[in-house]
PDB file of C-alpha atoms in Angstrom:
ATOM      1  CA  MET A   1       4.248  17.140  10.147  1.00  0.00           C
ATOM      2  CA  PHE A   2       3.170  16.910  13.763  1.00  0.00           C
ATOM      3  CA  GLY A   3       5.331  19.880  14.598  1.00  0.00           C
ATOM      4  CA  TYR A   4       2.095  21.802  14.330  1.00  0.00           C
ATOM      5  CA  VAL A   5       0.695  20.314  17.539  1.00  0.00           C
ATOM      6  CA  PRO A   6       3.220  21.908  19.943  1.00  0.00           C
ATOM      7  CA  LEU A   7       3.396  25.121  17.928  1.00  0.00           C
ATOM      8  CA  GLY A   8      -0.405  25.291  18.038  1.00  0.00           C
ATOM      9  CA  LEU A   9      -0.275  24.598  21.777  1.00  0.00           C
ATOM     10  CA  ALA A  10       2.034  27.582  22.272  1.00  0.00           C
ATOM     11  CA  PHE A  11      -0.331  29.766  20.242  1.00  0.00           C
ATOM     12  CA  GLY A  12      -3.347  28.574  22.237  1.00  0.00           C
ATOM     13  CA  VAL A  13      -1.674  29.268  25.582  1.00  0.00           C
ATOM     14  CA  LEU A  14      -0.733  32.774  24.424  1.00  0.00           C
ATOM     15  CA  PHE A  15      -4.224  33.330  23.033  1.00  0.00           C
ATOM     16  CA  ALA A  16      -5.776  32.378  26.372  1.00  0.00           C
ATOM     17  CA  GLN A  17      -4.018  35.389  27.954  1.00  0.00           C
ATOM     18  CA  LEU A  18      -6.396  37.613  25.944  1.00  0.00           C
ATOM     19  CA  ASP A  19      -9.367  36.330  27.979  1.00  0.00           C
ATOM     20  CA  TYR A  20     -11.486  35.350  24.998  1.00  0.00           C
ATOM     21  CA  ALA A  21     -13.343  32.023  24.956  1.00  0.00           C
ATOM     22  CA  TRP A  22     -11.188  29.044  23.905  1.00  0.00           C
ATOM     23  CA  TYR A  23     -13.238  28.226  20.820  1.00  0.00           C
ATOM     24  CA  TYR A  24     -12.073  31.397  19.103  1.00  0.00           C
ATOM     25  CA  ALA A  25      -8.606  29.830  18.982  1.00  0.00           C
ATOM     26  CA  THR A  26     -10.178  26.805  17.267  1.00  0.00           C
ATOM     27  CA  LEU A  27     -11.966  29.108  14.832  1.00  0.00           C
ATOM     28  CA  MET A  28      -8.710  30.861  13.982  1.00  0.00           C
ATOM     29  CA  GLY A  29      -6.985  27.555  13.320  1.00  0.00           C
ATOM     30  CA  LEU A  30      -9.877  26.514  11.090  1.00  0.00           C
ATOM     31  CA  ILE A  31     -10.409  29.584   8.938  1.00  0.00           C
ATOM     32  CA  VAL A  32      -7.188  31.613   9.201  1.00  0.00           C
ATOM     33  CA  TYR A  33      -4.722  28.721   9.483  1.00  0.00           C
ATOM     34  CA  ALA A  34      -1.490  30.724   9.464  1.00  0.00           C
ATOM     35  CA  GLY A  35       1.002  30.030  12.242  1.00  0.00           C
ATOM     36  CA  ALA A  36       3.116  33.155  12.220  1.00  0.00           C
ATOM     37  CA  ALA A  37       0.169  35.475  11.495  1.00  0.00           C
ATOM     38  CA  GLN A  38      -1.810  34.013  14.398  1.00  0.00           C
ATOM     39  CA  PHE A  39       1.098  34.577  16.794  1.00  0.00           C
ATOM     40  CA  LEU A  40       1.441  38.125  15.544  1.00  0.00           C
ATOM     41  CA  ALA A  41      -2.322  38.622  15.938  1.00  0.00           C
ATOM     42  CA  VAL A  42      -2.177  37.833  19.661  1.00  0.00           C
ATOM     43  CA  GLY A  43      -0.019  40.914  20.134  1.00  0.00           C
ATOM     44  CA  LEU A  44      -2.168  43.048  17.843  1.00  0.00           C
ATOM     45  CA  LEU A  45      -5.457  41.926  19.404  1.00  0.00           C
ATOM     46  CA  GLY A  46      -4.060  42.490  22.882  1.00  0.00           C
ATOM     47  CA  ALA A  47      -3.170  46.047  21.894  1.00  0.00           C
ATOM     48  CA  GLY A  48      -6.673  46.548  20.411  1.00  0.00           C
ATOM     49  CA  ALA A  49      -5.212  47.249  16.974  1.00  0.00           C
ATOM     50  CA  GLY A  50      -7.526  48.448  14.200  1.00  0.00           C
ATOM     51  CA  LEU A  51      -8.889  46.027  11.618  1.00  0.00           C
ATOM     52  CA  VAL A  52      -6.990  47.734   8.781  1.00  0.00           C
ATOM     53  CA  GLU A  53      -3.747  47.369  10.699  1.00  0.00           C
ATOM     54  CA  ILE A  54      -4.448  43.698  11.405  1.00  0.00           C
ATOM     55  CA  GLY A  55      -5.273  43.094   7.740  1.00  0.00           C
ATOM     56  CA  LEU A  56      -2.132  44.853   6.499  1.00  0.00           C
ATOM     57  CA  ALA A  57       0.123  43.066   8.980  1.00  0.00           C
ATOM     58  CA  THR A  58      -1.355  39.716   7.910  1.00  0.00           C
ATOM     59  CA  LEU A  59      -0.877  40.524   4.225  1.00  0.00           C
ATOM     60  CA  LEU A  60       2.733  41.516   4.787  1.00  0.00           C
ATOM     61  CA  LEU A  61       3.569  38.589   6.982  1.00  0.00           C
ATOM     62  CA  ASN A  62       2.046  36.148   4.498  1.00  0.00           C
ATOM     63  CA  ALA A  63       3.378  37.872   1.380  1.00  0.00           C
ATOM     64  CA  ARG A  64       5.961  35.108   1.104  1.00  0.00           C
ATOM     65  CA  HIS A  65       3.109  32.694   0.348  1.00  0.00           C
ATOM     66  CA  VAL A  66       2.555  34.433  -2.990  1.00  0.00           C
ATOM     67  CA  PHE A  67       5.670  32.678  -4.213  1.00  0.00           C
ATOM     68  CA  TYR A  68       4.876  29.247  -2.835  1.00  0.00           C
ATOM     69  CA  GLY A  69       2.141  28.669  -5.382  1.00  0.00           C
ATOM     70  CA  LEU A  70       4.432  29.266  -8.336  1.00  0.00           C
ATOM     71  CA  SER A  71       6.178  25.929  -8.206  1.00  0.00           C
ATOM     72  CA  LEU A  72       3.135  23.976  -7.064  1.00  0.00           C
ATOM     73  CA  ALA A  73       0.396  25.468  -9.256  1.00  0.00           C
ATOM     74  CA  PRO A  74       1.062  23.153 -12.240  1.00  0.00           C
ATOM     75  CA  ARG A  75       0.891  20.089  -9.965  1.00  0.00           C
ATOM     76  CA  PHE A  76      -2.417  20.934  -8.312  1.00  0.00           C
ATOM     77  CA  PRO A  77      -5.762  19.910  -9.819  1.00  0.00           C
ATOM     78  CA  PRO A  78      -6.898  22.545 -12.356  1.00  0.00           C
ATOM     79  CA  ARG A  79     -10.155  23.503 -10.612  1.00  0.00           C
ATOM     80  CA  GLY A  80     -12.755  22.562  -8.057  1.00  0.00           C
ATOM     81  CA  ALA A  81     -12.942  22.342  -4.268  1.00  0.00           C
ATOM     82  CA  SER A  82      -9.702  20.339  -4.029  1.00  0.00           C
ATOM     83  CA  ARG A  83      -7.757  23.145  -5.659  1.00  0.00           C
ATOM     84  CA  LEU A  84      -9.386  25.753  -3.402  1.00  0.00           C
ATOM     85  CA  TYR A  85      -8.541  23.805  -0.244  1.00  0.00           C
ATOM     86  CA  LEU A  86      -4.950  23.170  -1.362  1.00  0.00           C
ATOM     87  CA  MET A  87      -4.539  26.882  -2.037  1.00  0.00           C
ATOM     88  CA  PHE A  88      -6.062  27.763   1.331  1.00  0.00           C
ATOM     89  CA  GLY A  89      -3.855  25.311   3.208  1.00  0.00           C
ATOM     90  CA  LEU A  90      -0.516  26.228   1.661  1.00  0.00           C
ATOM     91  CA  THR A  91       1.320  27.104   4.892  1.00  0.00           C
ATOM     92  CA  ASP A  92       5.107  27.191   5.290  1.00  0.00           C
ATOM     93  CA  GLU A  93       5.260  23.649   6.564  1.00  0.00           C
ATOM     94  CA  THR A  94       2.780  22.235   4.036  1.00  0.00           C
ATOM     95  CA  TYR A  95       4.677  23.924   1.231  1.00  0.00           C
ATOM     96  CA  ALA A  96       7.965  22.488   2.472  1.00  0.00           C
ATOM     97  CA  LEU A  97       6.443  18.996   2.603  1.00  0.00           C
ATOM     98  CA  LEU A  98       4.731  19.163  -0.775  1.00  0.00           C
ATOM     99  CA  ALA A  99       7.691  20.752  -2.543  1.00  0.00           C
ATOM    100  CA  SER A 100      10.200  18.248  -1.208  1.00  0.00           C
ATOM    101  CA  ARG A 101       8.305  14.953  -1.386  1.00  0.00           C
ATOM    102  CA  LYS A 102       6.806  13.191  -4.344  1.00  0.00           C
ATOM    103  CA  PRO A 103       3.538  11.303  -3.900  1.00  0.00           C
ATOM    104  CA  PRO A 104       4.046   7.538  -3.563  1.00  0.00           C
ATOM    105  CA  PRO A 105       3.489   5.852  -6.957  1.00  0.00           C
ATOM    106  CA  ALA A 106       0.411   3.953  -5.797  1.00  0.00           C
ATOM    107  CA  VAL A 107      -1.418   7.105  -4.648  1.00  0.00           C
ATOM    108  CA  ALA A 108      -3.008   9.710  -6.908  1.00  0.00           C
ATOM    109  CA  ALA A 109      -1.164  13.017  -6.554  1.00  0.00           C
ATOM    110  CA  THR A 110      -4.215  15.091  -5.652  1.00  0.00           C
ATOM    111  CA  ARG A 111      -5.225  12.633  -2.947  1.00  0.00           C
ATOM    112  CA  PHE A 112      -1.726  12.743  -1.485  1.00  0.00           C
ATOM    113  CA  TYR A 113      -1.615  16.550  -1.470  1.00  0.00           C
ATOM    114  CA  LEU A 114      -5.071  16.758   0.126  1.00  0.00           C
ATOM    115  CA  LEU A 115      -4.129  14.246   2.806  1.00  0.00           C
ATOM    116  CA  VAL A 116      -0.893  16.043   3.734  1.00  0.00           C
ATOM    117  CA  THR A 117      -2.677  19.415   3.852  1.00  0.00           C
ATOM    118  CA  ALA A 118      -5.617  18.127   5.909  1.00  0.00           C
ATOM    119  CA  LEU A 119      -3.394  16.260   8.393  1.00  0.00           C
ATOM    120  CA  ASN A 120      -1.289  19.376   8.894  1.00  0.00           C
ATOM    121  CA  GLN A 121      -4.369  21.486   9.521  1.00  0.00           C
ATOM    122  CA  ALA A 122      -5.884  18.902  11.853  1.00  0.00           C
ATOM    123  CA  ALA A 123      -2.656  18.951  13.918  1.00  0.00           C
ATOM    124  CA  TRP A 124      -2.702  22.744  13.986  1.00  0.00           C
ATOM    125  CA  VAL A 125      -6.381  23.042  15.009  1.00  0.00           C
ATOM    126  CA  ALA A 126      -5.923  20.406  17.719  1.00  0.00           C
ATOM    127  CA  GLY A 127      -2.875  22.266  19.048  1.00  0.00           C
ATOM    128  CA  CYS A 128      -4.628  25.666  19.073  1.00  0.00           C
ATOM    129  CA  THR A 129      -7.679  24.238  20.849  1.00  0.00           C
ATOM    130  CA  LEU A 130      -5.748  22.283  23.481  1.00  0.00           C
ATOM    131  CA  GLY A 131      -3.454  25.219  24.132  1.00  0.00           C
ATOM    132  CA  ALA A 132      -6.336  27.639  24.651  1.00  0.00           C
ATOM    133  CA  LEU A 133      -8.075  25.179  27.009  1.00  0.00           C
ATOM    134  CA  LEU A 134      -4.875  24.560  28.987  1.00  0.00           C
ATOM    135  CA  GLY A 135      -3.896  28.217  29.035  1.00  0.00           C
ATOM    136  CA  GLY A 136      -7.301  29.164  30.416  1.00  0.00           C
ATOM    137  CA  ALA A 137      -7.329  26.417  33.041  1.00  0.00           C
ATOM    138  CA  LEU A 138      -3.804  26.513  34.381  1.00  0.00           C
ATOM    139  CA  SER A 139      -1.946  29.460  35.742  1.00  0.00           C
ATOM    140  CA  ILE A 140       1.447  29.083  34.094  1.00  0.00           C
ATOM    141  CA  ASP A 141       4.097  31.757  33.974  1.00  0.00           C
ATOM    142  CA  THR A 142       4.058  32.434  30.233  1.00  0.00           C
ATOM    143  CA  ARG A 143       6.468  35.355  30.264  1.00  0.00           C
ATOM    144  CA  GLY A 144       8.771  34.921  27.295  1.00  0.00           C
ATOM    145  CA  LEU A 145       6.549  32.460  25.424  1.00  0.00           C
ATOM    146  CA  GLU A 146       6.148  35.089  22.691  1.00  0.00           C
ATOM    147  CA  PHE A 147       9.715  34.255  21.668  1.00  0.00           C
ATOM    148  CA  THR A 148       8.180  31.279  19.821  1.00  0.00           C
ATOM    149  CA  LEU A 149       7.545  33.686  16.951  1.00  0.00           C
ATOM    150  CA  THR A 150      11.186  34.806  16.749  1.00  0.00           C
ATOM    151  CA  ALA A 151      12.402  31.222  17.058  1.00  0.00           C
ATOM    152  CA  LEU A 152      10.060  30.171  14.244  1.00  0.00           C
ATOM    153  CA  PHE A 153      11.461  32.880  11.967  1.00  0.00           C
ATOM    154  CA  VAL A 154      15.060  32.018  12.911  1.00  0.00           C
ATOM    155  CA  VAL A 155      14.388  28.409  11.903  1.00  0.00           C
ATOM    156  CA  LEU A 156      12.892  29.564   8.593  1.00  0.00           C
ATOM    157  CA  VAL A 157      15.979  31.720   7.920  1.00  0.00           C
ATOM    158  CA  VAL A 158      18.313  28.785   8.622  1.00  0.00           C
ATOM    159  CA  GLU A 159      16.257  26.602   6.270  1.00  0.00           C
ATOM    160  CA  GLN A 160      16.444  29.279   3.572  1.00  0.00           C
ATOM    161  CA  ALA A 161      20.194  29.660   4.082  1.00  0.00           C
ATOM    162  CA  ARG A 162      20.674  25.917   3.562  1.00  0.00           C
ATOM    163  CA  ALA A 163      18.589  25.994   0.374  1.00  0.00           C
ATOM    164  CA  ILE A 164      19.863  29.212  -1.216  1.00  0.00           C
ATOM    165  CA  ARG A 165      23.629  29.220  -0.427  1.00  0.00           C
ATOM    166  CA  ASP A 166      23.922  32.830  -1.492  1.00  0.00           C
ATOM    167  CA  PRO A 167      24.434  35.566   1.121  1.00  0.00           C
ATOM    168  CA  ARG A 168      23.006  38.375  -1.011  1.00  0.00           C
ATOM    169  CA  PRO A 169      19.264  38.131  -0.183  1.00  0.00           C
ATOM    170  CA  PHE A 170      20.094  37.963   3.532  1.00  0.00           C
ATOM    171  CA  LEU A 171      22.439  40.966   3.344  1.00  0.00           C
ATOM    172  CA  ILE A 172      19.892  42.894   1.298  1.00  0.00           C
ATOM    173  CA  ALA A 173      17.293  42.191   4.004  1.00  0.00           C
ATOM    174  CA  LEU A 174      19.625  43.285   6.809  1.00  0.00           C
ATOM    175  CA  VAL A 175      20.422  46.544   5.035  1.00  0.00           C
ATOM    176  CA  SER A 176      16.762  47.179   4.104  1.00  0.00           C
ATOM    177  CA  GLY A 177      15.599  46.438   7.643  1.00  0.00           C
ATOM    178  CA  ALA A 178      18.222  48.703   9.205  1.00  0.00           C
ATOM    179  CA  VAL A 179      17.462  51.561   6.818  1.00  0.00           C
ATOM    180  CA  ALA A 180      13.704  51.193   7.409  1.00  0.00           C
ATOM    181  CA  LEU A 181      14.178  51.173  11.186  1.00  0.00           C
ATOM    182  CA  LEU A 182      16.257  54.349  11.020  1.00  0.00           C
ATOM    183  CA  VAL A 183      13.999  56.175   8.576  1.00  0.00           C
ATOM    184  CA  VAL A 184      10.430  55.261   9.559  1.00  0.00           C
ATOM    185  CA  GLY A 185      10.917  53.677  13.000  1.00  0.00           C
ATOM    186  CA  SER A 186       9.749  50.315  14.271  1.00  0.00           C
ATOM    187  CA  GLU A 187       6.006  50.671  13.655  1.00  0.00           C
ATOM    188  CA  HIS A 188       6.032  50.728   9.842  1.00  0.00           C
ATOM    189  CA  MET A 189       9.382  49.057   9.426  1.00  0.00           C
ATOM    190  CA  LEU A 190       8.154  45.854   7.760  1.00  0.00           C
ATOM    191  CA  LEU A 191       6.301  47.419   4.833  1.00  0.00           C
ATOM    192  CA  VAL A 192       9.108  49.854   3.967  1.00  0.00           C
ATOM    193  CA  ALA A 193      11.834  47.242   4.408  1.00  0.00           C
ATOM    194  CA  LEU A 194      10.040  44.707   2.190  1.00  0.00           C
ATOM    195  CA  GLY A 195       9.590  47.301  -0.545  1.00  0.00           C
ATOM    196  CA  LEU A 196      13.248  48.308  -0.310  1.00  0.00           C
ATOM    197  CA  ALA A 197      14.401  44.681  -0.361  1.00  0.00           C
ATOM    198  CA  MET A 198      12.308  43.977  -3.474  1.00  0.00           C
ATOM    199  CA  LEU A 199      13.797  47.037  -5.192  1.00  0.00           C
ATOM    200  CA  LEU A 200      17.361  45.947  -4.345  1.00  0.00           C
ATOM    201  CA  LEU A 201      16.663  42.378  -5.506  1.00  0.00           C
ATOM    202  CA  PHE A 202      15.255  43.761  -8.744  1.00  0.00           C
ATOM    203  CA  LEU A 203      18.285  46.023  -9.324  1.00  0.00           C
ATOM    204  CA  GLY A 204      20.651  43.183  -8.442  1.00  0.00           C
ATOM    205  CA  ARG A 205      19.063  40.938 -11.039  1.00  0.00           C
ATOM    206  CA  ARG A 206      19.280  43.590 -13.757  1.00  0.00           C
ATOM    207  CA  ARG A 207      22.974  44.002 -13.107  1.00  0.00           C
ATOM    208  CA  ALA A 208      23.593  40.264 -13.043  1.00  0.00           C
ATOM    209  CA  TYR A 209      22.051  39.752 -16.468  1.00  0.00           C
ATOM    210  CA  ALA A 210      23.238  42.946 -18.113  1.00  0.00           C
TER     211      ALA A 210
ATOM    212  CA  MET B   1     -11.450  47.958  20.819  1.00  0.00           C
ATOM    213  CA  SER B   2     -12.339  44.603  22.288  1.00  0.00           C
ATOM    214  CA  GLY B   3     -15.228  42.178  22.622  1.00  0.00           C
ATOM    215  CA  PRO B   4     -16.360  39.186  20.580  1.00  0.00           C
ATOM    216  CA  LEU B   5     -17.533  41.251  17.580  1.00  0.00           C
ATOM    217  CA  TYR B   6     -14.110  42.883  17.275  1.00  0.00           C
ATOM    218  CA  LEU B   7     -12.452  39.474  17.536  1.00  0.00           C
ATOM    219  CA  LEU B   8     -14.752  37.906  14.935  1.00  0.00           C
ATOM    220  CA  LEU B   9     -14.175  40.772  12.516  1.00  0.00           C
ATOM    221  CA  ALA B  10     -10.428  40.560  13.087  1.00  0.00           C
ATOM    222  CA  ILE B  11     -10.493  36.806  12.420  1.00  0.00           C
ATOM    223  CA  ALA B  12     -12.490  37.363   9.225  1.00  0.00           C
ATOM    224  CA  VAL B  13     -10.023  40.020   8.056  1.00  0.00           C
ATOM    225  CA  MET B  14      -7.059  37.744   8.815  1.00  0.00           C
ATOM    226  CA  ALA B  15      -8.690  34.819   7.017  1.00  0.00           C
ATOM    227  CA  ALA B  16      -9.341  36.931   3.923  1.00  0.00           C
ATOM    228  CA  ALA B  17      -5.815  38.420   3.921  1.00  0.00           C
ATOM    229  CA  THR B  18      -4.179  35.016   4.360  1.00  0.00           C
ATOM    230  CA  PHE B  19      -6.234  33.390   1.619  1.00  0.00           C
ATOM    231  CA  ALA B  20      -5.518  36.324  -0.690  1.00  0.00           C
ATOM    232  CA  THR B  21      -1.755  35.842  -0.361  1.00  0.00           C
ATOM    233  CA  ARG B  22      -1.998  32.093  -0.910  1.00  0.00           C
ATOM    234  CA  ALA B  23      -4.345  32.360  -3.880  1.00  0.00           C
ATOM    235  CA  ALA B  24      -2.527  35.284  -5.525  1.00  0.00           C
ATOM    236  CA  SER B  25       0.139  33.223  -7.231  1.00  0.00           C
ATOM    237  CA  PHE B  26      -2.469  30.831  -8.619  1.00  0.00           C
ATOM    238  CA  LEU B  27      -4.695  33.586  -9.938  1.00  0.00           C
ATOM    239  CA  LEU B  28      -2.533  36.576 -10.840  1.00  0.00           C
ATOM    240  CA  LEU B  29       0.772  35.039 -11.755  1.00  0.00           C
ATOM    241  CA  ARG B  30      -0.479  32.063 -13.684  1.00  0.00           C
ATOM    242  CA  SER B  31       0.248  33.637 -17.054  1.00  0.00           C
ATOM    243  CA  HIS B  32       3.580  35.081 -15.911  1.00  0.00           C
ATOM    244  CA  SER B  33       4.917  32.170 -13.918  1.00  0.00           C
ATOM    245  CA  ARG B  34       7.820  31.600 -16.329  1.00  0.00           C
ATOM    246  CA  HIS B  35       8.809  35.253 -16.446  1.00  0.00           C
ATOM    247  CA  PRO B  36      12.477  35.551 -15.344  1.00  0.00           C
ATOM    248  CA  LEU B  37      11.702  38.365 -12.903  1.00  0.00           C
ATOM    249  CA  VAL B  38       8.954  36.323 -11.223  1.00  0.00           C
ATOM    250  CA  LEU B  39      11.301  33.343 -10.957  1.00  0.00           C
ATOM    251  CA  HIS B  40      14.051  35.570  -9.576  1.00  0.00           C
ATOM    252  CA  LEU B  41      11.789  37.062  -6.898  1.00  0.00           C
ATOM    253  CA  GLY B  42      10.321  33.642  -6.174  1.00  0.00           C
ATOM    254  CA  ARG B  43      13.817  32.426  -5.360  1.00  0.00           C
ATOM    255  CA  TYR B  44      15.270  35.406  -3.515  1.00  0.00           C
ATOM    256  CA  LEU B  45      12.314  37.133  -1.866  1.00  0.00           C
ATOM    257  CA  PRO B  46      11.526  34.345   0.659  1.00  0.00           C
ATOM    258  CA  PRO B  47      15.018  34.387   2.276  1.00  0.00           C
ATOM    259  CA  ALA B  48      14.918  38.195   2.400  1.00  0.00           C
ATOM    260  CA  ALA B  49      11.384  38.169   3.858  1.00  0.00           C
ATOM    261  CA  MET B  50      12.286  35.612   6.552  1.00  0.00           C
ATOM    262  CA  THR B  51      15.317  37.671   7.564  1.00  0.00           C
ATOM    263  CA  LEU B  52      13.151  40.788   7.761  1.00  0.00           C
ATOM    264  CA  LEU B  53      10.606  38.932   9.886  1.00  0.00           C
ATOM    265  CA  VAL B  54      13.319  38.047  12.407  1.00  0.00           C
ATOM    266  CA  MET B  55      14.293  41.709  12.535  1.00  0.00           C
ATOM    267  CA  TYR B  56      10.631  42.712  12.771  1.00  0.00           C
ATOM    268  CA  SER B  57       9.988  40.383  15.707  1.00  0.00           C
ATOM    269  CA  LEU B  58      13.033  41.873  17.493  1.00  0.00           C
ATOM    270  CA  LYS B  59      12.389  45.481  16.519  1.00  0.00           C
ATOM    271  CA  ASP B  60      11.250  46.644  19.951  1.00  0.00           C
ATOM    272  CA  VAL B  61      14.154  45.084  21.827  1.00  0.00           C
ATOM    273  CA  SER B  62      16.122  47.781  23.578  1.00  0.00           C
ATOM    274  CA  VAL B  63      19.834  47.278  22.933  1.00  0.00           C
ATOM    275  CA  LEU B  64      20.945  50.395  24.766  1.00  0.00           C
ATOM    276  CA  GLU B  65      19.628  49.549  28.236  1.00  0.00           C
ATOM    277  CA  PRO B  66      20.324  46.496  30.405  1.00  0.00           C
ATOM    278  CA  PRO B  67      20.098  43.636  29.630  1.00  0.00           C
ATOM    279  CA  TYR B  68      20.952  45.024  26.154  1.00  0.00           C
ATOM    280  CA  GLY B  69      18.709  42.490  24.415  1.00  0.00           C
ATOM    281  CA  LEU B  70      21.032  39.715  25.580  1.00  0.00           C
ATOM    282  CA  PRO B  71      18.236  37.181  26.206  1.00  0.00           C
ATOM    283  CA  HIS B  72      17.006  37.724  22.627  1.00  0.00           C
ATOM    284  CA  TRP B  73      20.442  37.394  21.042  1.00  0.00           C
ATOM    285  CA  LEU B  74      21.407  34.355  23.097  1.00  0.00           C
ATOM    286  CA  ALA B  75      18.120  32.553  22.478  1.00  0.00           C
ATOM    287  CA  SER B  76      18.188  33.384  18.744  1.00  0.00           C
ATOM    288  CA  ALA B  77      21.750  32.121  18.405  1.00  0.00           C
ATOM    289  CA  ALA B  78      20.867  28.966  20.336  1.00  0.00           C
ATOM    290  CA  THR B  79      17.829  28.365  18.110  1.00  0.00           C
ATOM    291  CA  ALA B  80      19.945  28.727  14.942  1.00  0.00           C
ATOM    292  CA  ALA B  81      22.783  26.565  16.292  1.00  0.00           C
ATOM    293  CA  ILE B  82      20.454  23.776  17.401  1.00  0.00           C
ATOM    294  CA  HIS B  83      18.668  23.929  14.069  1.00  0.00           C
ATOM    295  CA  LEU B  84      21.938  23.670  12.118  1.00  0.00           C
ATOM    296  CA  TRP B  85      22.897  20.747  14.315  1.00  0.00           C
ATOM    297  CA  ARG B  86      19.739  18.636  14.377  1.00  0.00           C
ATOM    298  CA  ARG B  87      17.538  20.238  11.708  1.00  0.00           C
ATOM    299  CA  ASN B  88      14.418  19.520  13.698  1.00  0.00           C
ATOM    300  CA  ALA B  89      12.270  22.678  13.608  1.00  0.00           C
ATOM    301  CA  LEU B  90      10.251  21.722  16.641  1.00  0.00           C
ATOM    302  CA  LEU B  91      13.283  20.961  18.789  1.00  0.00           C
ATOM    303  CA  SER B  92      14.962  24.225  17.751  1.00  0.00           C
ATOM    304  CA  ILE B  93      11.879  26.337  18.506  1.00  0.00           C
ATOM    305  CA  ALA B  94      11.186  24.611  21.822  1.00  0.00           C
ATOM    306  CA  ALA B  95      14.807  24.842  22.992  1.00  0.00           C
ATOM    307  CA  GLY B  96      15.182  28.487  21.941  1.00  0.00           C
ATOM    308  CA  THR B  97      11.882  29.521  23.518  1.00  0.00           C
ATOM    309  CA  GLY B  98      12.645  27.516  26.661  1.00  0.00           C
ATOM    310  CA  LEU B  99      16.018  29.218  27.034  1.00  0.00           C
ATOM    311  CA  PHE B 100      14.440  32.639  26.469  1.00  0.00           C
ATOM    312  CA  MET B 101      11.664  32.033  29.014  1.00  0.00           C
ATOM    313  CA  TRP B 102      14.210  30.905  31.581  1.00  0.00           C
ATOM    314  CA  LEU B 103      16.431  33.932  30.944  1.00  0.00           C
ATOM    315  CA  GLN B 104      13.410  36.259  31.271  1.00  0.00           C
ATOM    316  CA  GLN B 105      11.777  34.662  34.267  1.00  0.00           C
ATOM    317  CA  SER B 106      14.903  34.011  36.298  1.00  0.00           C
ATOM    318  CA  GLY B 107      16.090  37.574  35.683  1.00  0.00           C
ATOM    319  CA  ILE B 108      19.593  36.114  35.557  1.00  0.00           C
ATOM    320  CA  LEU B 109      20.765  38.782  33.099  1.00  0.00           C
ATOM    321  CA  GLY B 110      19.234  41.611  35.111  1.00  0.00           C
TER     322      GLY B 110
END
């Protein structure tokens, strides 16, 4: 759970290189609250990317979250502010925690979910803030720190590989990614590759059940 | 573009896009959540998306010129190996990033 403090720290330090005030990193942790998307945004903001591009990249990067809610939706409270906050806070790590652990018998489920989500976000916001303060104050050689993003994704792939035990989705992604890189180049690779991967997954399922 | 207004707008756009993806399954898919295709994609799209994100984050690495992306490959392999070994996400990320930063900053691979 407290993995979000050091990850947030790394984000904050990177963010500080953009020369914006530190409290914008806090604001991002509070209202965006998306680890990978925030890392990606540092690069986009640094390049002065357009708002449409930033929005699209965020949508694509977080598209995986669409599927997190499926298994959890029946367990969340049916309406109200609790449901809204739980939806808002459904990050990779929070999803992994909520999907894998049952609330202790003495605690109401909603309370437990809210507590886990809020603690995760508190750790993240604290990390972002501290990192931005430190990054602005110290002169550290941060070359290579952007690899945090790749390392995060590698860890997520390993976790998926342990859970799925089926090479097909990974091979489909490798093929889709390679084709997209060759056909449309690196800039629009993600959108095209995701679409291609979804098509291949869809075709694969039809064949499997035919 | 730059400046605080640009940053604030960008943050607002990111917040809206992120919330949209997280709320989508609760709002749009509620009535279809037992559909076999939705279940199939729910199971297989995340591993495919994560794999694509690794490729995406490495897409601008030049493999044809020295150091041939070696720091990226080595650090990625180290991250995966350490994660398989200890299964501690934080340790894996820190060790992989640390190795990469050292490889970059020391210029040991040229």
